[in-house]
Amino acid sequence: DTGVSQDPRHKITKRGQNVTFRCDPISEHNRLYWYRQTLGQGPEFLTYFQNEAQLEKSRLLSDRFSAERPKGSFSTLEIQRTEQGDSAMYLCASSPDRRGEKLFFGSGTQLSVL
Amino acid sequence: GESVGLHLPTLSVQEGDNSIINCAYSNSASDYFIWYKQESGKGPQFIIDIRSNMDKRQGQRVTVLLNKTVKHLSLQIAATQPGDSAVYFCAERTGGGNKLTFGTGTQLKVEL
């Protein structure tokens, strides 16, 4: 068990560019979550997958955001036409539990949009 | 909408003392609660969880208390150590839901 891995750890981009983040969950964890966290705040739910199926998306997830988990293992989160308001820590978590309990988080990808 | 919140943004304690971090929640339909610790530059780390059919649960040096009457959750850390310095978040899952909703967080500072 190597934990949840996220790549890259840091990303600096210019406004209007597209960015993609990757998350590798703990092996055999069926559930994978994406959260966003801004400074001084708790993580905010974005979306989650049960295996390869995306089952719920937050209203925070605008049409510029898209997440995939094609083979039910790793996941990607893409942000198109980035805006300064997208600057945040993007956290991935996985869980072996079907009830969405006890999430194990990665270290996150810190996005800065200039 | 309903939310989870914390009473104190910053808590300073002396090394060796016990710490109590409080959390208020407003959704009476929440059936599961969890505490996370987050150190600078890292993701949240699981500490302890509790279901709504319990009042108390103990772990190693940590205890979570749940008072459903007043919708209050607390995390007690015994013999606080410098390594306990971090931001602590409580989170809830609303009954039948599939995600955790986090509060704002409390910064715990351990003074030597």
CSV table of C-alpha atoms in Angstrom, one decimal:
chain,number,residue,atom,x,y,z
A,1,ASP,CA,0.0,0.0,0.0
A,2,THR,CA,1.8,3.0,-1.3
A,3,GLY,CA,-0.9,5.5,-0.6
A,4,VAL,CA,-2.7,7.9,-3.0
A,5,SER,CA,-0.3,9.4,-5.5
A,6,GLN,CA,-0.9,12.7,-7.3
A,7,ASP,CA,1.1,14.3,-10.1
A,8,PRO,CA,2.3,16.9,-10.5
A,9,ARG,CA,2.7,18.3,-7.0
A,10,HIS,CA,2.8,21.9,-8.3
A,11,LYS,CA,1.6,23.5,-11.5
A,12,ILE,CA,2.0,27.1,-12.6
A,13,THR,CA,0.1,28.1,-15.7
A,14,LYS,CA,-1.1,31.2,-17.5
A,15,ARG,CA,-4.7,32.1,-17.6
A,16,GLY,CA,-6.4,30.5,-20.6
A,17,GLN,CA,-4.2,27.5,-20.7
A,18,ASN,CA,-5.4,23.9,-20.1
A,19,VAL,CA,-4.0,21.7,-17.3
A,20,THR,CA,-4.4,18.1,-16.5
A,21,PHE,CA,-3.7,16.4,-13.2
A,22,ARG,CA,-3.3,12.7,-12.5
A,23,CYS,CA,-4.3,10.6,-9.5
A,24,ASP,CA,-3.3,7.0,-8.7
A,25,PRO,CA,-5.5,5.7,-5.9
A,26,ILE,CA,-4.7,2.9,-3.5
A,27,SER,CA,-4.8,-0.4,-5.2
A,28,GLU,CA,-8.2,-2.0,-5.3
A,29,HIS,CA,-10.0,1.0,-3.9
A,30,ASN,CA,-13.2,1.3,-5.8
A,31,ARG,CA,-14.1,4.8,-5.0
A,32,LEU,CA,-12.1,7.8,-6.1
A,33,TYR,CA,-12.9,11.4,-5.2
A,34,TRP,CA,-11.7,14.8,-6.3
A,35,TYR,CA,-11.8,17.8,-3.9
A,36,ARG,CA,-10.6,21.3,-4.1
A,37,GLN,CA,-9.1,23.3,-1.2
A,38,THR,CA,-8.3,27.0,-1.0
A,39,LEU,CA,-6.1,28.5,1.7
A,40,GLY,CA,-7.7,28.4,5.1
A,41,GLN,CA,-10.7,26.4,4.0
A,42,GLY,CA,-11.7,22.8,4.2
A,43,PRO,CA,-11.7,20.6,1.1
A,44,GLU,CA,-14.8,21.0,-1.2
A,45,PHE,CA,-16.2,18.1,-3.0
A,46,LEU,CA,-15.9,18.1,-6.8
A,47,THR,CA,-16.8,14.7,-8.1
A,48,TYR,CA,-16.4,11.0,-7.4
A,49,PHE,CA,-16.2,7.7,-9.2
A,50,GLN,CA,-17.3,4.2,-8.4
A,51,ASN,CA,-14.8,2.2,-10.5
A,52,GLU,CA,-15.0,3.8,-13.9
A,53,ALA,CA,-18.4,5.4,-13.5
A,54,GLN,CA,-18.6,9.1,-12.5
A,55,LEU,CA,-21.6,9.0,-10.1
A,56,GLU,CA,-21.8,12.6,-8.8
A,57,LYS,CA,-20.6,16.0,-9.8
A,58,SER,CA,-20.7,19.2,-7.7
A,59,ARG,CA,-22.1,22.4,-8.9
A,60,LEU,CA,-18.5,23.7,-8.4
A,61,LEU,CA,-17.5,21.6,-11.4
A,62,SER,CA,-18.1,23.9,-14.3
A,63,ASP,CA,-18.1,22.8,-17.9
A,64,ARG,CA,-14.4,23.7,-18.0
A,65,PHE,CA,-13.7,20.9,-15.7
A,66,SER,CA,-13.7,17.2,-16.7
A,67,ALA,CA,-12.7,14.1,-14.9
A,68,GLU,CA,-12.2,10.6,-16.1
A,69,ARG,CA,-11.3,7.2,-14.7
A,70,PRO,CA,-11.2,5.2,-17.9
A,71,LYS,CA,-10.2,1.8,-16.5
A,72,GLY,CA,-11.3,2.2,-13.0
A,73,SER,CA,-7.8,2.7,-11.7
A,74,PHE,CA,-6.1,6.1,-12.1
A,75,SER,CA,-8.0,9.3,-12.8
A,76,THR,CA,-7.4,12.6,-14.5
A,77,LEU,CA,-8.8,16.0,-13.8
A,78,GLU,CA,-8.6,18.5,-16.7
A,79,ILE,CA,-9.3,22.2,-16.4
A,80,GLN,CA,-9.7,24.0,-19.7
A,81,ARG,CA,-9.2,27.7,-20.2
A,82,THR,CA,-8.0,28.2,-16.7
A,83,GLU,CA,-9.0,31.3,-14.7
A,84,GLN,CA,-7.3,32.9,-11.7
A,85,GLY,CA,-10.1,31.6,-9.6
A,86,ASP,CA,-9.1,28.1,-10.3
A,87,SER,CA,-6.0,28.5,-8.2
A,88,ALA,CA,-6.3,26.0,-5.4
A,89,MET,CA,-5.0,22.7,-4.1
A,90,TYR,CA,-6.7,19.8,-5.9
A,91,LEU,CA,-6.9,16.8,-3.7
A,92,CYS,CA,-7.6,13.2,-4.8
A,93,ALA,CA,-8.8,10.6,-2.3
A,94,SER,CA,-9.8,6.9,-2.6
A,95,SER,CA,-11.8,4.7,-0.4
A,96,PRO,CA,-12.5,0.9,-0.3
A,97,ASP,CA,-15.9,1.6,1.2
A,98,ARG,CA,-19.0,1.8,-0.9
A,99,ARG,CA,-20.6,4.2,1.6
A,100,GLY,CA,-18.0,7.0,1.0
A,101,GLU,CA,-16.4,6.7,4.4
A,102,LYS,CA,-12.8,7.0,5.5
A,103,LEU,CA,-11.2,8.6,2.5
A,104,PHE,CA,-7.5,8.4,2.1
A,105,PHE,CA,-6.1,11.6,0.6
A,106,GLY,CA,-3.1,12.2,-1.6
A,107,SER,CA,-0.8,15.2,-1.1
A,108,GLY,CA,-2.6,17.2,-3.8
A,109,THR,CA,-1.6,19.3,-6.8
A,110,GLN,CA,-1.2,23.0,-6.1
A,111,LEU,CA,-2.4,25.0,-9.0
A,112,SER,CA,-1.4,28.6,-9.5
A,113,VAL,CA,-3.0,30.5,-12.4
A,114,LEU,CA,-1.2,33.7,-13.3
B,1,GLY,CA,-27.4,24.9,2.8
B,2,GLU,CA,-26.5,23.1,6.0
B,3,SER,CA,-22.9,23.0,6.8
B,4,VAL,CA,-20.2,21.9,9.3
B,5,GLY,CA,-18.3,24.6,11.1
B,6,LEU,CA,-15.7,25.0,13.9
B,7,HIS,CA,-15.9,27.2,16.9
B,8,LEU,CA,-12.3,28.1,17.2
B,9,PRO,CA,-10.0,28.9,14.4
B,10,THR,CA,-6.8,28.6,16.4
B,11,LEU,CA,-6.0,26.6,19.6
B,12,SER,CA,-2.7,26.9,21.4
B,13,VAL,CA,-1.8,24.3,24.1
B,14,GLN,CA,1.3,23.5,26.1
B,15,GLU,CA,3.1,20.3,25.3
B,16,GLY,CA,1.8,17.5,27.4
B,17,ASP,CA,-1.6,19.1,28.0
B,18,ASN,CA,-4.8,17.7,26.6
B,19,SER,CA,-6.3,19.4,23.6
B,20,ILE,CA,-10.0,19.7,22.7
B,21,ILE,CA,-11.1,20.7,19.3
B,22,ASN,CA,-14.8,21.4,18.7
B,23,CYS,CA,-17.0,21.2,15.8
B,24,ALA,CA,-20.7,22.1,15.3
B,25,TYR,CA,-22.9,20.6,12.6
B,26,SER,CA,-26.4,21.6,11.6
B,27,ASN,CA,-27.6,18.7,9.5
B,28,SER,CA,-29.5,16.3,11.8
B,29,ALA,CA,-29.5,13.8,9.0
B,30,SER,CA,-25.8,13.3,9.2
B,31,ASP,CA,-25.0,9.7,10.2
B,32,TYR,CA,-21.2,9.6,10.0
B,33,PHE,CA,-18.4,11.9,11.2
B,34,ILE,CA,-14.7,11.9,10.8
B,35,TRP,CA,-11.7,13.9,11.9
B,36,TYR,CA,-8.7,14.7,9.7
B,37,LYS,CA,-5.3,16.2,10.4
B,38,GLN,CA,-3.6,18.3,7.8
B,39,GLU,CA,0.0,19.4,8.0
B,40,SER,CA,1.4,22.1,5.8
B,41,GLY,CA,1.8,20.9,2.2
B,42,LYS,CA,0.2,17.6,2.7
B,43,GLY,CA,-3.2,16.1,2.2
B,44,PRO,CA,-5.6,15.4,5.1
B,45,GLN,CA,-4.7,12.4,7.2
B,46,PHE,CA,-7.4,10.2,8.8
B,47,ILE,CA,-7.5,10.4,12.6
B,48,ILE,CA,-10.7,8.8,13.8
B,49,ASP,CA,-14.3,8.4,12.8
B,50,ILE,CA,-17.7,7.8,14.5
B,51,ARG,CA,-21.2,6.8,13.5
B,52,SER,CA,-24.2,8.6,14.7
B,53,ASN,CA,-25.3,5.5,16.7
B,54,MET,CA,-22.3,6.0,19.0
B,55,ASP,CA,-21.5,8.7,21.6
B,56,LYS,CA,-17.8,8.1,22.0
B,57,ARG,CA,-15.0,6.4,20.3
B,58,GLN,CA,-11.3,6.1,21.4
B,59,GLY,CA,-8.2,5.6,19.4
B,60,GLN,CA,-4.5,6.0,20.3
B,61,ARG,CA,-4.3,9.2,22.3
B,62,VAL,CA,-7.5,10.5,20.6
B,63,THR,CA,-11.1,10.4,21.5
B,64,VAL,CA,-14.1,11.6,19.5
B,65,LEU,CA,-17.3,12.6,21.3
B,66,LEU,CA,-20.6,13.0,19.6
B,67,ASN,CA,-23.5,14.9,21.1
B,68,LYS,CA,-26.4,14.6,18.8
B,69,THR,CA,-28.7,16.6,21.1
B,70,VAL,CA,-26.8,19.8,20.5
B,71,LYS,CA,-25.2,18.7,17.2
B,72,HIS,CA,-21.7,18.9,18.5
B,73,LEU,CA,-18.6,16.9,17.8
B,74,SER,CA,-15.2,17.1,19.6
B,75,LEU,CA,-11.8,15.7,19.2
B,76,GLN,CA,-9.7,15.2,22.3
B,77,ILE,CA,-6.0,14.7,22.0
B,78,ALA,CA,-4.2,13.4,25.1
B,79,ALA,CA,-0.7,14.5,26.1
B,80,THR,CA,-0.4,16.8,23.1
B,81,GLN,CA,3.0,16.6,21.3
B,82,PRO,CA,4.7,19.0,19.0
B,83,GLY,CA,4.0,16.6,16.1
B,84,ASP,CA,0.3,17.2,16.7
B,85,SER,CA,0.6,20.8,15.4
B,86,ALA,CA,-1.5,20.9,12.3
B,87,VAL,CA,-5.0,22.0,11.0
B,88,TYR,CA,-7.8,19.7,12.1
B,89,PHE,CA,-10.9,19.3,10.1
B,90,CYS,CA,-14.2,17.6,11.0
B,91,ALA,CA,-16.3,16.3,8.2
B,92,GLU,CA,-19.8,14.8,8.0
B,93,ARG,CA,-21.7,12.5,5.7
B,94,THR,CA,-25.4,13.1,5.4
B,95,GLY,CA,-27.4,10.0,5.7
B,96,GLY,CA,-27.6,8.2,2.4
B,97,GLY,CA,-25.0,10.4,0.8
B,98,ASN,CA,-21.7,9.4,-0.8
B,99,LYS,CA,-19.4,12.2,0.1
B,100,LEU,CA,-17.9,14.0,3.0
B,101,THR,CA,-18.6,17.7,3.7
B,102,PHE,CA,-15.8,19.4,5.5
B,103,GLY,CA,-15.7,22.3,8.1
B,104,THR,CA,-13.4,25.2,8.0
B,105,GLY,CA,-10.7,23.8,10.2
B,106,THR,CA,-8.9,24.6,13.5
B,107,GLN,CA,-5.2,25.4,13.7
B,108,LEU,CA,-3.6,23.5,16.7
B,109,LYS,CA,-0.4,25.0,17.9
B,110,VAL,CA,1.7,23.1,20.5
B,111,GLU,CA,3.9,25.3,22.6
B,112,LEU,CA,7.1,23.8,24.1
